[in-house]
Amino acid sequence: MVSIIVPARNEGKNITDTLNRLREVHPQAEVIVVDGGTDDTGDRVRELQSEWKSLRYFLNVDDRGKGHAIRVGIGLA
């Protein structure tokens, strides 16, 4: 299985479209969203999880940037 890590920070306006595009291109992939922001990104991802079982969400409260989010995502994969 392919795992795709999506680092996010306050991407509530864009995350739904981004994830839907990923699902069109890689329907069998596990997608892990690592969120370090404070907006509604998590709520939007959780809405998609009900219909997309291989979508995972992780709130990275110890956000230290994109590189850190990628390392956290690798650990989750």
Short mmCIF file of C-alpha atoms in Angstrom, two decimals:
data_model
loop_
_atom_site.label_atom_id
_atom_site.label_comp_id
_atom_site.label_asym_id
_atom_site.label_seq_id
_atom_site.Cartn_x
_atom_site.Cartn_y
_atom_site.Cartn_z
CA MET A 1 0.00 0.00 0.00
CA VAL A 2 1.15 3.52 -0.76
CA SER A 3 1.00 6.09 2.03
CA ILE A 4 0.74 9.79 1.20
CA ILE A 5 1.58 12.29 3.93
CA VAL A 6 -0.12 15.68 3.72
CA PRO A 7 1.40 18.25 6.08
CA ALA A 8 -1.18 20.97 6.77
CA ARG A 9 -1.34 24.19 8.71
CA ASN A 10 -4.55 26.21 8.62
CA GLU A 11 -5.66 24.72 5.28
CA GLY A 12 -9.38 24.54 6.06
CA LYS A 13 -10.29 26.41 2.86
CA ASN A 14 -8.30 24.06 0.61
CA ILE A 15 -8.03 20.67 2.30
CA THR A 16 -11.28 19.16 1.01
CA ASP A 17 -10.43 19.89 -2.64
CA THR A 18 -6.85 18.73 -2.17
CA LEU A 19 -7.88 15.43 -0.61
CA ASN A 20 -10.58 14.78 -3.20
CA ARG A 21 -8.01 15.27 -5.96
CA LEU A 22 -5.63 12.88 -4.22
CA ARG A 23 -8.38 10.28 -3.98
CA GLU A 24 -9.10 10.60 -7.73
CA VAL A 25 -5.45 9.98 -8.60
CA HIS A 26 -4.63 7.41 -5.89
CA PRO A 27 -7.90 5.79 -4.76
CA GLN A 28 -6.18 2.90 -2.96
CA ALA A 29 -3.58 4.99 -1.09
CA GLU A 30 -3.55 5.62 2.62
CA VAL A 31 -3.58 9.39 3.14
CA ILE A 32 -2.31 10.79 6.43
CA VAL A 33 -3.01 14.45 7.18
CA VAL A 34 -0.66 15.86 9.83
CA ASP A 35 -2.15 19.16 10.97
CA GLY A 36 -0.26 21.75 12.96
CA GLY A 37 -2.77 24.57 12.64
CA THR A 38 -5.64 26.01 14.62
CA ASP A 39 -8.44 26.38 12.05
CA ASP A 40 -11.15 23.93 10.92
CA THR A 41 -8.85 21.67 8.87
CA GLY A 42 -9.45 18.76 11.26
CA ASP A 43 -13.23 19.11 11.07
CA ARG A 44 -13.13 19.01 7.28
CA VAL A 45 -10.87 15.95 7.23
CA ARG A 46 -13.08 14.14 9.74
CA GLU A 47 -16.12 14.81 7.51
CA LEU A 48 -14.37 12.95 4.68
CA GLN A 49 -13.29 10.04 6.91
CA SER A 50 -16.84 8.66 7.10
CA GLU A 51 -16.73 7.81 3.39
CA TRP A 52 -12.99 7.28 2.99
CA LYS A 53 -11.63 4.62 5.34
CA SER A 54 -7.95 4.98 4.39
CA LEU A 55 -7.89 8.69 5.32
CA ARG A 56 -6.23 9.40 8.67
CA TYR A 57 -5.96 12.62 10.64
CA PHE A 58 -3.39 13.53 13.26
CA LEU A 59 -3.34 16.83 15.16
CA ASN A 60 0.32 17.65 15.69
CA VAL A 61 0.18 19.77 18.83
CA ASP A 62 3.99 19.89 18.92
CA ASP A 63 4.13 21.51 15.46
CA ARG A 64 7.67 22.41 14.46
CA GLY A 65 7.17 22.93 10.73
CA LYS A 66 6.80 20.92 7.57
CA GLY A 67 9.85 18.70 8.07
CA HIS A 68 8.65 17.70 11.50
CA ALA A 69 5.15 16.99 10.13
CA ILE A 70 6.69 14.70 7.49
CA ARG A 71 8.68 12.81 10.14
CA VAL A 72 5.54 12.43 12.26
CA GLY A 73 3.66 11.17 9.20
CA ILE A 74 6.37 8.63 8.42
CA GLY A 75 6.07 7.35 11.97
CA LEU A 76 2.31 7.01 11.58
CA ALA A 77 2.60 5.23 8.23
#
